[in-house]
PDB file of C-alpha atoms in Angstrom:
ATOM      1  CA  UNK A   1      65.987  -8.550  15.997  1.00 85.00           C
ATOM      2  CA  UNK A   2      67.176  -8.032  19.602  1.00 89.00           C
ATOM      3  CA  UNK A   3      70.626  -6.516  18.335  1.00 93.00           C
ATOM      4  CA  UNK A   4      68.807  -3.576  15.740  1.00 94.00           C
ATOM      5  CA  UNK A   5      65.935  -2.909  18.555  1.00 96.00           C
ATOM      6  CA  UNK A   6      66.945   0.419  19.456  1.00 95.00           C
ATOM      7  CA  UNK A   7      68.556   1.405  16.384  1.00 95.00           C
ATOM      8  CA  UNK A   8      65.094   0.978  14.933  1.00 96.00           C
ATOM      9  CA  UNK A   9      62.560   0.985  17.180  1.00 97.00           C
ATOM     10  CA  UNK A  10      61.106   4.387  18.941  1.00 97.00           C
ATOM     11  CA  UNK A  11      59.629   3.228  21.899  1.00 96.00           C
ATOM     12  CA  UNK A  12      55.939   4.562  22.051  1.00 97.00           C
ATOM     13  CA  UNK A  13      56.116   5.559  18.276  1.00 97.00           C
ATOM     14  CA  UNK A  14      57.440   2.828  16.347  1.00 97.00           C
ATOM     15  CA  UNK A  15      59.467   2.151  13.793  1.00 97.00           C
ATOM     16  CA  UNK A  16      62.087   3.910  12.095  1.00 95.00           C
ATOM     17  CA  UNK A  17      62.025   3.219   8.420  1.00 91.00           C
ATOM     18  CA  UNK A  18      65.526   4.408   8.058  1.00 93.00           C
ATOM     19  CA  UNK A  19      67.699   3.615  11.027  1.00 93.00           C
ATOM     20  CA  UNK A  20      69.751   6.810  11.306  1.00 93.00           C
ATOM     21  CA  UNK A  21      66.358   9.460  10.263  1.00 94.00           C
ATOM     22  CA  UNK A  22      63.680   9.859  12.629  1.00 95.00           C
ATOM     23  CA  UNK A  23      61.215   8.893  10.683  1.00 94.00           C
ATOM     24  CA  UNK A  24      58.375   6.854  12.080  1.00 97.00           C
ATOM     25  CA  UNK A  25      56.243   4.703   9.221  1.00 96.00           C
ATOM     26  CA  UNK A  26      53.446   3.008   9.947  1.00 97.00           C
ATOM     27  CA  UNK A  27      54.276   0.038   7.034  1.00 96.00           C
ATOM     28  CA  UNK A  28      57.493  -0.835   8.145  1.00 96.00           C
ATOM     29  CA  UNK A  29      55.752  -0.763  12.245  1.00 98.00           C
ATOM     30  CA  UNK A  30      53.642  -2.958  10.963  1.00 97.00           C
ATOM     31  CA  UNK A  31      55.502  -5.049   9.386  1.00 96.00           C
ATOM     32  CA  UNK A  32      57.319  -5.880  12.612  1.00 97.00           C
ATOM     33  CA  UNK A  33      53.944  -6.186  14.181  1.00 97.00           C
ATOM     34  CA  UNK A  34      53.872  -9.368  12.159  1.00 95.00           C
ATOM     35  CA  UNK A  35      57.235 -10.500  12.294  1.00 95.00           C
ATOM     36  CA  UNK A  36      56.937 -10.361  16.213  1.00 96.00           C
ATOM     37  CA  UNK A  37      53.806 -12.087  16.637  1.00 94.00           C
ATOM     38  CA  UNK A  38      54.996 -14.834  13.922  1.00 92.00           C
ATOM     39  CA  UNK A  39      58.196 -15.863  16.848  1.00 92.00           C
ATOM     40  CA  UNK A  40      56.002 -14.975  19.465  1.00 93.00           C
ATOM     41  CA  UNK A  41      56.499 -12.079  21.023  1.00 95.00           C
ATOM     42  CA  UNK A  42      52.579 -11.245  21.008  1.00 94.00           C
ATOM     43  CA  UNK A  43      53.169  -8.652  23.967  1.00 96.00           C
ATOM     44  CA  UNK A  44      55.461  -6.973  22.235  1.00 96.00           C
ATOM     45  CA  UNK A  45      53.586  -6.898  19.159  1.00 97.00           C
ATOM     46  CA  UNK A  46      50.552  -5.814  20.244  1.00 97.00           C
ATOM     47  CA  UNK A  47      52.355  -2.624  22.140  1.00 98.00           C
ATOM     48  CA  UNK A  48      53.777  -1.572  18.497  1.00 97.00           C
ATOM     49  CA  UNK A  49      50.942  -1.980  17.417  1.00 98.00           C
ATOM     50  CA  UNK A  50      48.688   0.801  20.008  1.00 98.00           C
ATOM     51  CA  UNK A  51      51.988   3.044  19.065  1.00 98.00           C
ATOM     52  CA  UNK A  52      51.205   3.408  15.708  1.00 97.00           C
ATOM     53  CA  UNK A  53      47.810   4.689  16.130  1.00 97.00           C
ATOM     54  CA  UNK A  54      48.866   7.799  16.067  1.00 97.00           C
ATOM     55  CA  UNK A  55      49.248   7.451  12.283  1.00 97.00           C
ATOM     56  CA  UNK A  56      45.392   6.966  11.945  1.00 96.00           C
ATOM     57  CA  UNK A  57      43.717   9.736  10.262  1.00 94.00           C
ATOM     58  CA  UNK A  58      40.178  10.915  11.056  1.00 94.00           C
ATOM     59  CA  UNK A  59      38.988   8.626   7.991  1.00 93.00           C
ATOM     60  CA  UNK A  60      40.094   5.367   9.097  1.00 92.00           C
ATOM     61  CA  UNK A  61      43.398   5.032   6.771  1.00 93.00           C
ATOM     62  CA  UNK A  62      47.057   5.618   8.087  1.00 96.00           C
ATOM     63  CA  UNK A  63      49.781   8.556   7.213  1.00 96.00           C
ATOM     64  CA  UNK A  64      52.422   7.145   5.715  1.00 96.00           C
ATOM     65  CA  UNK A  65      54.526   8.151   8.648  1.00 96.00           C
ATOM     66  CA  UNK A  66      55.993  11.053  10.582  1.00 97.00           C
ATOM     67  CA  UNK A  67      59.426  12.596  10.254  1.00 96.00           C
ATOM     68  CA  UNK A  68      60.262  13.652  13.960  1.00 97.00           C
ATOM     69  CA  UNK A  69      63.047  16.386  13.533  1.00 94.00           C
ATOM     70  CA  UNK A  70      65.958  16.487  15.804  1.00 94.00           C
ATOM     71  CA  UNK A  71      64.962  13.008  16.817  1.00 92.00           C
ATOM     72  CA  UNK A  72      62.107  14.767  19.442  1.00 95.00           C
ATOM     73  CA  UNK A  73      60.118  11.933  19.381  1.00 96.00           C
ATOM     74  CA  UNK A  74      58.252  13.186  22.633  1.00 95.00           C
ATOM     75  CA  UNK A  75      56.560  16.342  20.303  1.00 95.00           C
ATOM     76  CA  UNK A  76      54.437  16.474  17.139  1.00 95.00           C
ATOM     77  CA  UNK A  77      56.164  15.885  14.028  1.00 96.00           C
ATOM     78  CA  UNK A  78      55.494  16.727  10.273  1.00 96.00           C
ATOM     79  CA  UNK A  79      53.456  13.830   8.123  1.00 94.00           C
ATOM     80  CA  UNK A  80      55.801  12.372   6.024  1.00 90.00           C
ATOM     81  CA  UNK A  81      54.837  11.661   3.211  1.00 86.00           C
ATOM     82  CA  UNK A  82      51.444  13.721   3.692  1.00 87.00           C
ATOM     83  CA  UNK A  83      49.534  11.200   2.397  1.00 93.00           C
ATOM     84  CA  UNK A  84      47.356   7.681   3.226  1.00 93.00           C
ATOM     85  CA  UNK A  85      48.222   5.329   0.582  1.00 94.00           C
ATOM     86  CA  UNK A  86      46.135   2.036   0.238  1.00 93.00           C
ATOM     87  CA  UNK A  87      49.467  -0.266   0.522  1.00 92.00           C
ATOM     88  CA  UNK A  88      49.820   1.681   4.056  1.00 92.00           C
ATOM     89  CA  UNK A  89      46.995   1.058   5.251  1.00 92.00           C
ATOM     90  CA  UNK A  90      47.073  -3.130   4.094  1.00 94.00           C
ATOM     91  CA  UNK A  91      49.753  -3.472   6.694  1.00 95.00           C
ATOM     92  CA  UNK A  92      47.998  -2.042   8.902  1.00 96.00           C
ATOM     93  CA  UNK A  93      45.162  -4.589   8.586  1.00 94.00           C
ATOM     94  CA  UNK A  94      47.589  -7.440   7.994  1.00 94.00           C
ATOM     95  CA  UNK A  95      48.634  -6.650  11.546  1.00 96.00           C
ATOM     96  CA  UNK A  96      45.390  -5.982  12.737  1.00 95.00           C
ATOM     97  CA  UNK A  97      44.170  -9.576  11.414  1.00 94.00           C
ATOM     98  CA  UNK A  98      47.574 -11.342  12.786  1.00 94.00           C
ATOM     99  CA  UNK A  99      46.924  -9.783  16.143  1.00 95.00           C
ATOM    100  CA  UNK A 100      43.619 -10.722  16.258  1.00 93.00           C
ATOM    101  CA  UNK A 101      41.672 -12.224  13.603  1.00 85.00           C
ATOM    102  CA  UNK A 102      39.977 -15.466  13.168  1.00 84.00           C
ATOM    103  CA  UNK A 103      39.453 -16.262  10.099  1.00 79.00           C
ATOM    104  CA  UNK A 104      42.322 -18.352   7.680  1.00 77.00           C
ATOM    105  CA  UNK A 105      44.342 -15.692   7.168  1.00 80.00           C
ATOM    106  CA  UNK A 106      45.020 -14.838  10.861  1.00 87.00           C
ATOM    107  CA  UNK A 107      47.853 -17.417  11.543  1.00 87.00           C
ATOM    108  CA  UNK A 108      49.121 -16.858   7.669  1.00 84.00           C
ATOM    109  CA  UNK A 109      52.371 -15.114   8.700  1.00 86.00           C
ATOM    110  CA  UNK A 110      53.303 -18.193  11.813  1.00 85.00           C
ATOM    111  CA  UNK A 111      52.916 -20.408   9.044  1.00 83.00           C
ATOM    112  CA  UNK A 112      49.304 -21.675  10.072  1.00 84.00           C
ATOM    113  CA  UNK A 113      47.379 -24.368   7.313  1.00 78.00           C
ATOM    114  CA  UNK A 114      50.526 -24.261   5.513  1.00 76.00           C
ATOM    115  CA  UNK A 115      51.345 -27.316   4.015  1.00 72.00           C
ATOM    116  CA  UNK A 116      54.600 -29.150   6.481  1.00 74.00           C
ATOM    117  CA  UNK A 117      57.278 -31.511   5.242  1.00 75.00           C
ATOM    118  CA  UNK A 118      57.669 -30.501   1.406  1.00 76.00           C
ATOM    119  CA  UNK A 119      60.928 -30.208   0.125  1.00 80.00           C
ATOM    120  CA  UNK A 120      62.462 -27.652  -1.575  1.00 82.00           C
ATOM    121  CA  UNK A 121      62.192 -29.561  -5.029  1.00 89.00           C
ATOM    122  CA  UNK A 122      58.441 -30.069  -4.263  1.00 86.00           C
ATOM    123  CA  UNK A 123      57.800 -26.597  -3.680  1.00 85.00           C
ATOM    124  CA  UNK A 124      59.737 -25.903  -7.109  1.00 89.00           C
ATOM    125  CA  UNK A 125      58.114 -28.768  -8.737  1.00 91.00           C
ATOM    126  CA  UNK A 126      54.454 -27.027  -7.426  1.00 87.00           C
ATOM    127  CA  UNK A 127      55.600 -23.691  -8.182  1.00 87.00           C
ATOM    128  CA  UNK A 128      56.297 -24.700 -12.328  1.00 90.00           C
ATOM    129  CA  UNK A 129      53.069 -26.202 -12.397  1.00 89.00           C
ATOM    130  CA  UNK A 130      51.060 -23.034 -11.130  1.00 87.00           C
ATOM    131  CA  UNK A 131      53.032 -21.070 -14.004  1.00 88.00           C
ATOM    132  CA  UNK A 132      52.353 -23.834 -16.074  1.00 89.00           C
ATOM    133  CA  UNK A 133      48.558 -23.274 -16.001  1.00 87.00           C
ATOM    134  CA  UNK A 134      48.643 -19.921 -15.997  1.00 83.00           C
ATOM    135  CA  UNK A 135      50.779 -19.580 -19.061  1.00 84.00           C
ATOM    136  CA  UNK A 136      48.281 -22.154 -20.754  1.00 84.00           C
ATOM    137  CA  UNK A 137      44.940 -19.846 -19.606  1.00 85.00           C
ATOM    138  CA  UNK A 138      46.870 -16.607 -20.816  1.00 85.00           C
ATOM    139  CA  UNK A 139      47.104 -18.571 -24.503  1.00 84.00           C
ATOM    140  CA  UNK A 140      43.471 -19.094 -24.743  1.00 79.00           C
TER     141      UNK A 140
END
């Protein structure tokens, strides 16, 4: 992470979705959000996270992002794409909930109640059953 920082990371906006476009998304700032606080860089999480507040619209949901042209990140830029999808807006309260929820899902992404010690076999093993059962519902 420390090597792509600045290549990707717009300090006070975010994060670039594309490392050579200055374009600022609000998934992909989040996303990091997560990955941050999950190795523990809370501080540093939580400051991406107040930068990308400026993708909020009036309505609650989040831009998809902002293309800043000429890479002048210090002005306004132009919504890009101008719109607030739903799958935007779920990283956004992924993030928000990693940051500073409670409930189970809150330490999901630092691997919090997760089951510990199961091998890789096990988990394959688990996995067939699941599909198993699902296949078997899906014939009924």
């Amino acid at each position: 992470m420390a090597s792509k920082w600045d290549a990707f990371v717009v300090a006070g906006r975010g994060v670039r979705c594309v490392s050579d476009q200055p374009w600022i998304t609000a998934a992909e700032t989040c996303e990091l959000v997560i990955a941050l606080d999950a190795i523990g860089l809370h501080d540093r999480a939580r400051d991406l996270f107040a930068w990308v507040q400026f993708l909020r619209h009036d309505d609650g949901s989040y831009w998809t992002g902002m293309n800043f042209a000429d890479d002048r990140f210090d002005t306004w830029g132009d919504y890009f794409t101008a719109e607030q999808p739903t799958w935007n807006s779920a990283a956004v309260v992924l993030a928000a909930n990693a940051l500073g929820g409670s409930g189970p899902t809150a330490g999901l992404f630092r691997g919090e109640g997760l089951p510990a010690g199961l091998t890789a076999q096990e988990l394959i093993e688990a996995g067939a059953e699941i599909e198993a059962g699902r296949s078997a519902r899906e014939q009924r």
